[in-house]
Amino acid sequence: MTANAVNTPKSAVLEELTSEQQKEINQYAQKGNDEMDNANYVHAIDWFSKALEVVPEPKDKWEATGWLTASIGDAYFSLMDYEEGAGNLQRSYQIYGPEEANPFILLRLGQCYFHLGNEQKAKEYLLGAYMLEGKELFEDEQLYFDFLQSKVLL
């Protein structure tokens, strides 16, 4: 599952990236995705961060920042750096807003908070992911589903 499959954020700038910017971002992001596929998470973070550098200021007004920070957060999660993972995923979540919440981002946020020992936030985000996508999202995430099920009646 990749973080790139997210909705358009409500706060996205109406202008579009130039074709050169979009091409450069996509090239870097593809290299990041390739590194993720090969479990080279540090290199993936480098490529996603390089793509993020191409996004114009203010960065948090662009859709690309939403999916790039989600991708960076996913890579940090894979490295078991849950603090950095949560920070990047939280940024992505704020860009998209709760109205445009993405189940993958909510799942990863909940997982990060679970590992950080913040049960309240873990429950909140995991429940949000469950409400949007159902049990299927937790197919390979039994630990987190069991935790959620222990906290709320599903």
CSV table of N, CA and C in Angstrom, one decimal:
chain,number,residue,atom,x,y,z
A,1,MET,N,0.9,-1.2,0.0
A,1,MET,CA,0.0,0.0,0.0
A,1,MET,C,0.9,1.2,0.0
A,2,THR,N,0.6,2.2,-0.9
A,2,THR,CA,1.4,3.4,-0.9
A,2,THR,C,0.6,4.6,-0.4
A,3,ALA,N,1.3,5.6,0.1
A,3,ALA,CA,0.7,6.8,0.6
A,3,ALA,C,0.2,7.7,-0.6
A,4,ASN,N,0.7,7.4,-1.8
A,4,ASN,CA,0.3,8.3,-2.9
A,4,ASN,C,-1.1,8.3,-3.2
A,5,ALA,N,-1.9,7.3,-2.8
A,5,ALA,CA,-3.3,7.2,-3.1
A,5,ALA,C,-4.1,8.0,-2.1
A,6,VAL,N,-3.9,9.3,-2.1
A,6,VAL,CA,-4.6,10.2,-1.1
A,6,VAL,C,-5.5,11.1,-1.9
A,7,ASN,N,-6.4,11.7,-1.2
A,7,ASN,CA,-7.4,12.7,-1.8
A,7,ASN,C,-6.7,14.0,-1.9
A,8,THR,N,-7.4,14.9,-2.7
A,8,THR,CA,-6.9,16.3,-2.8
A,8,THR,C,-7.2,17.1,-1.6
A,9,PRO,N,-6.2,17.7,-1.0
A,9,PRO,CA,-6.5,18.5,0.2
A,9,PRO,C,-7.4,19.7,0.0
A,10,LYS,N,-8.2,20.0,1.0
A,10,LYS,CA,-9.1,21.1,0.9
A,10,LYS,C,-8.3,22.4,0.8
A,11,SER,N,-7.1,22.5,1.4
A,11,SER,CA,-6.4,23.7,1.4
A,11,SER,C,-5.4,23.9,0.2
A,12,ALA,N,-5.5,23.0,-0.7
A,12,ALA,CA,-4.5,23.0,-1.9
A,12,ALA,C,-4.7,24.3,-2.7
A,13,VAL,N,-3.5,24.8,-3.1
A,13,VAL,CA,-3.5,26.0,-3.9
A,13,VAL,C,-4.2,25.7,-5.2
A,14,LEU,N,-4.9,26.7,-5.8
A,14,LEU,CA,-5.7,26.5,-7.0
A,14,LEU,C,-4.7,26.4,-8.2
A,15,GLU,N,-3.6,27.0,-8.1
A,15,GLU,CA,-2.6,26.9,-9.2
A,15,GLU,C,-2.0,25.5,-9.3
A,16,GLU,N,-1.5,25.2,-10.4
A,16,GLU,CA,-0.9,23.9,-10.6
A,16,GLU,C,0.6,24.0,-10.6
A,17,LEU,N,1.3,23.0,-10.3
A,17,LEU,CA,2.7,23.0,-10.4
A,17,LEU,C,3.0,23.1,-11.9
A,18,THR,N,4.2,23.6,-12.2
A,18,THR,CA,4.6,23.6,-13.6
A,18,THR,C,4.9,22.2,-14.0
A,19,SER,N,4.8,22.0,-15.3
A,19,SER,CA,5.1,20.6,-15.8
A,19,SER,C,6.5,20.2,-15.4
A,20,GLU,N,7.5,21.1,-15.4
A,20,GLU,CA,8.8,20.7,-15.0
A,20,GLU,C,8.8,20.3,-13.5
A,21,GLN,N,8.2,21.1,-12.7
A,21,GLN,CA,8.1,20.7,-11.3
A,21,GLN,C,7.4,19.4,-11.1
A,22,GLN,N,6.3,19.2,-11.7
A,22,GLN,CA,5.6,17.9,-11.6
A,22,GLN,C,6.4,16.7,-12.1
A,23,LYS,N,7.1,16.9,-13.2
A,23,LYS,CA,8.0,15.9,-13.7
A,23,LYS,C,9.1,15.5,-12.7
A,24,GLU,N,9.7,16.6,-12.2
A,24,GLU,CA,10.8,16.3,-11.2
A,24,GLU,C,10.3,15.7,-10.0
A,25,ILE,N,9.2,16.1,-9.4
A,25,ILE,CA,8.6,15.5,-8.2
A,25,ILE,C,8.3,14.1,-8.5
A,26,ASN,N,7.7,13.8,-9.6
A,26,ASN,CA,7.3,12.4,-9.9
A,26,ASN,C,8.5,11.5,-10.1
A,27,GLN,N,9.6,12.0,-10.7
A,27,GLN,CA,10.8,11.2,-10.9
A,27,GLN,C,11.4,10.9,-9.5
A,28,TYR,N,11.5,11.9,-8.6
A,28,TYR,CA,12.1,11.6,-7.3
A,28,TYR,C,11.2,10.7,-6.5
A,29,ALA,N,9.9,10.9,-6.6
A,29,ALA,CA,9.0,10.1,-5.8
A,29,ALA,C,9.0,8.6,-6.3
A,30,GLN,N,9.2,8.4,-7.6
A,30,GLN,CA,9.3,7.1,-8.1
A,30,GLN,C,10.5,6.4,-7.6
A,31,LYS,N,11.6,7.1,-7.5
A,31,LYS,CA,12.8,6.6,-7.0
A,31,LYS,C,12.6,6.2,-5.5
A,32,GLY,N,11.9,7.1,-4.8
A,32,GLY,CA,11.5,6.8,-3.4
A,32,GLY,C,10.7,5.6,-3.3
A,33,ASN,N,9.7,5.4,-4.2
A,33,ASN,CA,8.8,4.2,-4.1
A,33,ASN,C,9.6,3.0,-4.5
A,34,ASP,N,10.6,3.1,-5.4
A,34,ASP,CA,11.4,1.9,-5.7
A,34,ASP,C,12.3,1.5,-4.5
A,35,GLU,N,12.8,2.5,-3.8
A,35,GLU,CA,13.6,2.2,-2.6
A,35,GLU,C,12.7,1.6,-1.5
A,36,MET,N,11.4,2.1,-1.4
A,36,MET,CA,10.5,1.5,-0.4
A,36,MET,C,10.3,0.0,-0.8
A,37,ASP,N,10.1,-0.3,-2.1
A,37,ASP,CA,9.8,-1.6,-2.5
A,37,ASP,C,11.0,-2.6,-2.2
A,38,ASN,N,12.2,-2.0,-2.2
A,38,ASN,CA,13.4,-2.7,-1.9
A,38,ASN,C,13.8,-2.6,-0.4
A,39,ALA,N,12.9,-2.1,0.4
A,39,ALA,CA,13.2,-2.0,1.9
A,39,ALA,C,14.4,-1.1,2.2
A,40,ASN,N,14.7,-0.2,1.3
A,40,ASN,CA,15.8,0.8,1.5
A,40,ASN,C,15.1,2.1,2.0
A,41,TYR,N,14.7,2.1,3.3
A,41,TYR,CA,13.8,3.2,3.8
A,41,TYR,C,14.6,4.5,3.9
A,42,VAL,N,15.8,4.4,4.3
A,42,VAL,CA,16.6,5.7,4.5
A,42,VAL,C,16.7,6.4,3.1
A,43,HIS,N,17.0,5.6,2.1
A,43,HIS,CA,17.2,6.1,0.7
A,43,HIS,C,15.8,6.7,0.2
A,44,ALA,N,14.8,6.0,0.6
A,44,ALA,CA,13.4,6.4,0.2
A,44,ALA,C,13.1,7.8,0.8
A,45,ILE,N,13.4,7.9,2.1
A,45,ILE,CA,13.2,9.2,2.7
A,45,ILE,C,14.0,10.3,2.0
A,46,ASP,N,15.2,10.0,1.6
A,46,ASP,CA,16.1,11.0,0.9
A,46,ASP,C,15.4,11.4,-0.4
A,47,TRP,N,14.9,10.4,-1.2
A,47,TRP,CA,14.2,10.8,-2.5
A,47,TRP,C,12.9,11.5,-2.3
A,48,PHE,N,12.1,11.1,-1.3
A,48,PHE,CA,10.9,11.8,-1.0
A,48,PHE,C,11.1,13.2,-0.6
A,49,SER,N,12.2,13.4,0.3
A,49,SER,CA,12.6,14.7,0.7
A,49,SER,C,13.1,15.6,-0.4
A,50,LYS,N,13.8,15.0,-1.3
A,50,LYS,CA,14.3,15.7,-2.5
A,50,LYS,C,13.1,16.2,-3.3
A,51,ALA,N,12.1,15.4,-3.5
A,51,ALA,CA,10.9,15.7,-4.2
A,51,ALA,C,10.2,16.9,-3.5
A,52,LEU,N,10.1,16.8,-2.2
A,52,LEU,CA,9.5,17.9,-1.4
A,52,LEU,C,10.2,19.2,-1.5
A,53,GLU,N,11.5,19.2,-1.7
A,53,GLU,CA,12.2,20.4,-1.9
A,53,GLU,C,11.8,21.2,-3.2
A,54,VAL,N,11.2,20.4,-4.2
A,54,VAL,CA,10.8,21.0,-5.4
A,54,VAL,C,9.5,21.8,-5.3
A,55,VAL,N,8.7,21.4,-4.3
A,55,VAL,CA,7.4,22.0,-4.1
A,55,VAL,C,7.6,23.4,-3.6
A,56,PRO,N,6.8,24.4,-4.3
A,56,PRO,CA,7.0,25.8,-3.9
A,56,PRO,C,6.5,26.1,-2.5
A,57,GLU,N,6.9,27.2,-2.0
A,57,GLU,CA,6.4,27.7,-0.8
A,57,GLU,C,5.0,28.4,-1.0
A,58,PRO,N,4.1,28.4,-0.1
A,58,PRO,CA,4.2,27.7,1.1
A,58,PRO,C,3.8,26.2,0.9
A,59,LYS,N,4.7,25.4,1.3
A,59,LYS,CA,4.7,23.9,0.9
A,59,LYS,C,3.4,23.3,1.3
A,60,ASP,N,2.9,23.7,2.5
A,60,ASP,CA,1.7,23.0,3.0
A,60,ASP,C,0.4,23.4,2.3
A,61,LYS,N,0.5,24.1,1.3
A,61,LYS,CA,-0.7,24.5,0.5
A,61,LYS,C,-0.8,23.7,-0.8
A,62,TRP,N,0.1,22.7,-1.0
A,62,TRP,CA,0.2,22.0,-2.2
A,62,TRP,C,-0.1,20.5,-1.9
A,63,GLU,N,-0.9,19.9,-2.8
A,63,GLU,CA,-1.3,18.5,-2.7
A,63,GLU,C,-0.1,17.6,-2.6
A,64,ALA,N,1.0,17.9,-3.4
A,64,ALA,CA,2.2,17.1,-3.4
A,64,ALA,C,2.8,16.9,-2.0
A,65,THR,N,2.7,18.0,-1.2
A,65,THR,CA,3.3,17.9,0.1
A,65,THR,C,2.5,16.9,1.0
A,66,GLY,N,1.2,16.8,0.8
A,66,GLY,CA,0.4,15.9,1.5
A,66,GLY,C,0.8,14.4,1.3
A,67,TRP,N,1.0,14.1,0.0
A,67,TRP,CA,1.3,12.7,-0.3
A,67,TRP,C,2.8,12.4,0.0
A,68,LEU,N,3.6,13.4,-0.2
A,68,LEU,CA,5.1,13.2,0.0
A,68,LEU,C,5.4,13.1,1.5
A,69,THR,N,4.7,13.9,2.4
A,69,THR,CA,4.9,13.7,3.8
A,69,THR,C,4.3,12.4,4.3
A,70,ALA,N,3.3,11.9,3.7
A,70,ALA,CA,2.7,10.6,4.0
A,70,ALA,C,3.7,9.5,3.7
A,71,SER,N,4.3,9.7,2.5
A,71,SER,CA,5.3,8.7,2.1
A,71,SER,C,6.6,8.7,3.0
A,72,ILE,N,7.0,9.9,3.4
A,72,ILE,CA,8.1,10.0,4.3
A,72,ILE,C,7.7,9.4,5.7
A,73,GLY,N,6.5,9.7,6.1
A,73,GLY,CA,6.1,9.1,7.4
A,73,GLY,C,6.0,7.6,7.3
A,74,ASP,N,5.5,7.0,6.2
A,74,ASP,CA,5.5,5.6,6.0
A,74,ASP,C,6.9,5.0,6.1
A,75,ALA,N,7.9,5.6,5.5
A,75,ALA,CA,9.2,5.1,5.5
A,75,ALA,C,9.8,5.2,6.9
A,76,TYR,N,9.5,6.2,7.6
A,76,TYR,CA,10.0,6.3,9.0
A,76,TYR,C,9.3,5.2,9.9
A,77,PHE,N,8.0,5.0,9.6
A,77,PHE,CA,7.3,3.9,10.3
A,77,PHE,C,8.0,2.6,10.0
A,78,SER,N,8.4,2.3,8.8
A,78,SER,CA,9.1,1.1,8.4
A,78,SER,C,10.4,1.0,9.1
A,79,LEU,N,11.1,2.1,9.4
A,79,LEU,CA,12.3,2.1,10.1
A,79,LEU,C,12.1,2.0,11.6
A,80,MET,N,10.9,1.9,12.1
A,80,MET,CA,10.5,1.9,13.5
A,80,MET,C,10.9,3.2,14.2
A,81,ASP,N,11.0,4.3,13.4
A,81,ASP,CA,11.2,5.6,14.0
A,81,ASP,C,9.8,6.3,14.1
A,82,TYR,N,9.1,5.9,15.1
A,82,TYR,CA,7.6,6.2,15.2
A,82,TYR,C,7.4,7.7,15.5
A,83,GLU,N,8.4,8.4,16.2
A,83,GLU,CA,8.3,9.8,16.4
A,83,GLU,C,8.3,10.6,15.1
A,84,GLU,N,9.3,10.3,14.3
A,84,GLU,CA,9.4,11.0,13.0
A,84,GLU,C,8.3,10.6,12.1
A,85,GLY,N,7.9,9.3,12.1
A,85,GLY,CA,6.8,8.8,11.3
A,85,GLY,C,5.5,9.6,11.7
A,86,ALA,N,5.2,9.7,13.0
A,86,ALA,CA,4.0,10.4,13.4
A,86,ALA,C,4.0,11.9,13.0
A,87,GLY,N,5.2,12.5,13.1
A,87,GLY,CA,5.3,13.9,12.8
A,87,GLY,C,5.0,14.2,11.3
A,88,ASN,N,5.5,13.4,10.4
A,88,ASN,CA,5.3,13.5,9.0
A,88,ASN,C,3.9,13.2,8.6
A,89,LEU,N,3.3,12.1,9.2
A,89,LEU,CA,2.0,11.7,8.9
A,89,LEU,C,1.0,12.7,9.5
A,90,GLN,N,1.3,13.3,10.6
A,90,GLN,CA,0.4,14.3,11.2
A,90,GLN,C,0.4,15.6,10.3
A,91,ARG,N,1.5,15.9,9.7
A,91,ARG,CA,1.6,17.0,8.8
A,91,ARG,C,0.7,16.7,7.6
A,92,SER,N,0.8,15.5,7.0
A,92,SER,CA,0.0,15.1,5.9
A,92,SER,C,-1.5,15.2,6.2
A,93,TYR,N,-1.8,14.6,7.4
A,93,TYR,CA,-3.2,14.6,7.9
A,93,TYR,C,-3.8,16.1,8.0
A,94,GLN,N,-3.0,17.0,8.5
A,94,GLN,CA,-3.4,18.4,8.6
A,94,GLN,C,-3.6,19.0,7.2
A,95,ILE,N,-2.7,18.7,6.3
A,95,ILE,CA,-2.9,19.3,5.0
A,95,ILE,C,-4.2,18.8,4.3
A,96,TYR,N,-4.5,17.6,4.5
A,96,TYR,CA,-5.8,17.1,3.9
A,96,TYR,C,-7.0,17.4,4.7
A,97,GLY,N,-6.8,17.5,6.0
A,97,GLY,CA,-7.9,17.9,6.9
A,97,GLY,C,-8.8,16.7,7.2
A,98,PRO,N,-9.5,16.7,8.3
A,98,PRO,CA,-10.3,15.5,8.7
A,98,PRO,C,-11.4,15.2,7.7
A,99,GLU,N,-11.9,16.2,6.9
A,99,GLU,CA,-13.0,15.9,5.9
A,99,GLU,C,-12.4,15.1,4.8
A,100,GLU,N,-11.2,15.1,4.5
A,100,GLU,CA,-10.6,14.4,3.4
A,100,GLU,C,-9.6,13.3,3.9
A,101,ALA,N,-9.9,12.8,5.0
A,101,ALA,CA,-9.0,11.8,5.7
A,101,ALA,C,-8.8,10.6,4.8
A,102,ASN,N,-7.6,10.2,4.8
A,102,ASN,CA,-7.2,9.0,4.0
A,102,ASN,C,-7.0,7.8,5.0
A,103,PRO,N,-7.6,6.7,4.7
A,103,PRO,CA,-7.5,5.5,5.6
A,103,PRO,C,-6.0,5.1,5.9
A,104,PHE,N,-5.2,5.1,4.8
A,104,PHE,CA,-3.8,4.7,5.0
A,104,PHE,C,-3.1,5.6,6.0
A,105,ILE,N,-3.3,6.9,5.8
A,105,ILE,CA,-2.6,7.9,6.7
A,105,ILE,C,-3.1,7.7,8.2
A,106,LEU,N,-4.4,7.5,8.3
A,106,LEU,CA,-5.0,7.2,9.7
A,106,LEU,C,-4.4,6.0,10.3
A,107,LEU,N,-4.3,4.9,9.5
A,107,LEU,CA,-3.8,3.7,9.9
A,107,LEU,C,-2.3,3.9,10.4
A,108,ARG,N,-1.5,4.5,9.6
A,108,ARG,CA,-0.1,4.7,10.0
A,108,ARG,C,0.0,5.6,11.2
A,109,LEU,N,-0.8,6.6,11.3
A,109,LEU,CA,-0.8,7.5,12.5
A,109,LEU,C,-1.1,6.7,13.7
A,110,GLY,N,-2.2,5.9,13.6
A,110,GLY,CA,-2.5,5.0,14.7
A,110,GLY,C,-1.5,4.1,15.1
A,111,GLN,N,-0.8,3.5,14.1
A,111,GLN,CA,0.3,2.5,14.4
A,111,GLN,C,1.5,3.2,15.1
A,112,CYS,N,1.8,4.4,14.6
A,112,CYS,CA,2.9,5.2,15.2
A,112,CYS,C,2.6,5.5,16.7
A,113,TYR,N,1.4,6.0,16.9
A,113,TYR,CA,1.0,6.4,18.3
A,113,TYR,C,0.9,5.1,19.2
A,114,PHE,N,0.5,4.0,18.6
A,114,PHE,CA,0.5,2.7,19.4
A,114,PHE,C,1.9,2.4,19.9
A,115,HIS,N,2.9,2.5,19.0
A,115,HIS,CA,4.2,2.2,19.4
A,115,HIS,C,4.8,3.3,20.3
A,116,LEU,N,4.3,4.5,20.3
A,116,LEU,CA,4.8,5.5,21.1
A,116,LEU,C,4.1,5.5,22.5
A,117,GLY,N,3.2,4.6,22.7
A,117,GLY,CA,2.5,4.4,23.9
A,117,GLY,C,1.3,5.4,24.2
A,118,ASN,N,0.9,6.1,23.1
A,118,ASN,CA,-0.2,7.0,23.3
A,118,ASN,C,-1.5,6.3,22.8
A,119,GLU,N,-2.1,5.5,23.8
A,119,GLU,CA,-3.2,4.7,23.5
A,119,GLU,C,-4.4,5.5,23.0
A,120,GLN,N,-4.6,6.7,23.5
A,120,GLN,CA,-5.8,7.5,23.1
A,120,GLN,C,-5.7,7.9,21.7
A,121,LYS,N,-4.5,8.4,21.2
A,121,LYS,CA,-4.4,8.8,19.8
A,121,LYS,C,-4.4,7.6,18.9
A,122,ALA,N,-3.7,6.5,19.4
A,122,ALA,CA,-3.7,5.3,18.6
A,122,ALA,C,-5.1,4.8,18.3
A,123,LYS,N,-6.0,4.8,19.4
A,123,LYS,CA,-7.4,4.3,19.2
A,123,LYS,C,-8.1,5.3,18.3
A,124,GLU,N,-7.9,6.6,18.5
A,124,GLU,CA,-8.6,7.6,17.6
A,124,GLU,C,-8.3,7.4,16.1
A,125,TYR,N,-7.0,7.3,15.8
A,125,TYR,CA,-6.7,7.2,14.4
A,125,TYR,C,-7.0,5.8,13.8
A,126,LEU,N,-6.7,4.8,14.6
A,126,LEU,CA,-7.1,3.4,14.1
A,126,LEU,C,-8.6,3.3,13.9
A,127,LEU,N,-9.4,3.8,14.8
A,127,LEU,CA,-10.8,3.8,14.6
A,127,LEU,C,-11.2,4.6,13.4
A,128,GLY,N,-10.6,5.7,13.2
A,128,GLY,CA,-10.9,6.5,11.9
A,128,GLY,C,-10.6,5.7,10.7
A,129,ALA,N,-9.5,5.0,10.7
A,129,ALA,CA,-9.1,4.2,9.5
A,129,ALA,C,-10.1,3.0,9.4
A,130,TYR,N,-10.5,2.4,10.5
A,130,TYR,CA,-11.5,1.3,10.4
A,130,TYR,C,-12.9,1.8,9.9
A,131,MET,N,-13.3,3.0,10.3
A,131,MET,CA,-14.6,3.6,9.9
A,131,MET,C,-14.6,3.9,8.4
A,132,LEU,N,-13.5,4.3,7.9
A,132,LEU,CA,-13.4,4.6,6.5
A,132,LEU,C,-13.2,3.4,5.6
A,133,GLU,N,-12.5,2.4,6.0
A,133,GLU,CA,-12.1,1.3,5.2
A,133,GLU,C,-12.5,-0.1,5.6
A,134,GLY,N,-12.9,-0.2,6.9
A,134,GLY,CA,-13.3,-1.5,7.4
A,134,GLY,C,-12.2,-2.4,7.8
A,135,LYS,N,-12.5,-3.6,8.1
A,135,LYS,CA,-11.6,-4.6,8.6
A,135,LYS,C,-10.5,-5.0,7.6
A,136,GLU,N,-10.9,-4.8,6.3
A,136,GLU,CA,-9.9,-5.2,5.2
A,136,GLU,C,-8.6,-4.5,5.3
A,137,LEU,N,-8.7,-3.2,5.8
A,137,LEU,CA,-7.5,-2.4,5.9
A,137,LEU,C,-6.5,-3.1,6.9
A,138,PHE,N,-7.0,-3.8,7.9
A,138,PHE,CA,-6.2,-4.4,8.9
A,138,PHE,C,-5.9,-5.9,8.6
A,139,GLU,N,-6.1,-6.3,7.4
A,139,GLU,CA,-5.8,-7.7,7.0
A,139,GLU,C,-4.4,-8.1,7.4
A,140,ASP,N,-3.4,-7.3,7.2
A,140,ASP,CA,-2.0,-7.7,7.5
A,140,ASP,C,-1.6,-7.0,8.8
A,141,GLU,N,-2.5,-6.4,9.6
A,141,GLU,CA,-2.2,-5.6,10.7
A,141,GLU,C,-3.0,-6.1,12.0
A,142,GLN,N,-2.9,-7.4,12.2
A,142,GLN,CA,-3.7,-8.0,13.3
A,142,GLN,C,-3.4,-7.4,14.7
A,143,LEU,N,-2.2,-7.1,15.0
A,143,LEU,CA,-1.8,-6.5,16.3
A,143,LEU,C,-2.6,-5.3,16.5
A,144,TYR,N,-2.7,-4.4,15.5
A,144,TYR,CA,-3.4,-3.1,15.7
A,144,TYR,C,-4.9,-3.3,15.7
A,145,PHE,N,-5.4,-4.3,14.9
A,145,PHE,CA,-6.9,-4.6,15.0
A,145,PHE,C,-7.3,-5.1,16.3
A,146,ASP,N,-6.4,-6.0,16.9
A,146,ASP,CA,-6.7,-6.6,18.2
A,146,ASP,C,-6.7,-5.5,19.3
A,147,PHE,N,-5.8,-4.6,19.2
A,147,PHE,CA,-5.7,-3.4,20.1
A,147,PHE,C,-7.0,-2.6,20.0
A,148,LEU,N,-7.4,-2.3,18.8
A,148,LEU,CA,-8.6,-1.5,18.5
A,148,LEU,C,-9.8,-2.2,19.1
A,149,GLN,N,-9.9,-3.4,18.8
A,149,GLN,CA,-11.1,-4.2,19.2
A,149,GLN,C,-11.1,-4.3,20.8
A,150,SER,N,-10.0,-4.2,21.4
A,150,SER,CA,-10.0,-4.2,22.9
A,150,SER,C,-10.4,-2.9,23.5
A,151,LYS,N,-10.4,-1.9,22.7
A,151,LYS,CA,-10.8,-0.5,23.1
A,151,LYS,C,-12.2,-0.1,22.8
A,152,VAL,N,-12.7,-0.6,21.7
A,152,VAL,CA,-14.0,-0.2,21.2
A,152,VAL,C,-14.8,-1.4,20.7
A,153,LEU,N,-16.1,-1.3,20.7
A,153,LEU,CA,-16.9,-2.4,20.2
A,153,LEU,C,-17.0,-2.2,18.7
A,154,LEU,N,-16.5,-3.2,18.0
A,154,LEU,CA,-16.5,-3.1,16.5
A,154,LEU,C,-17.6,-4.0,16.0
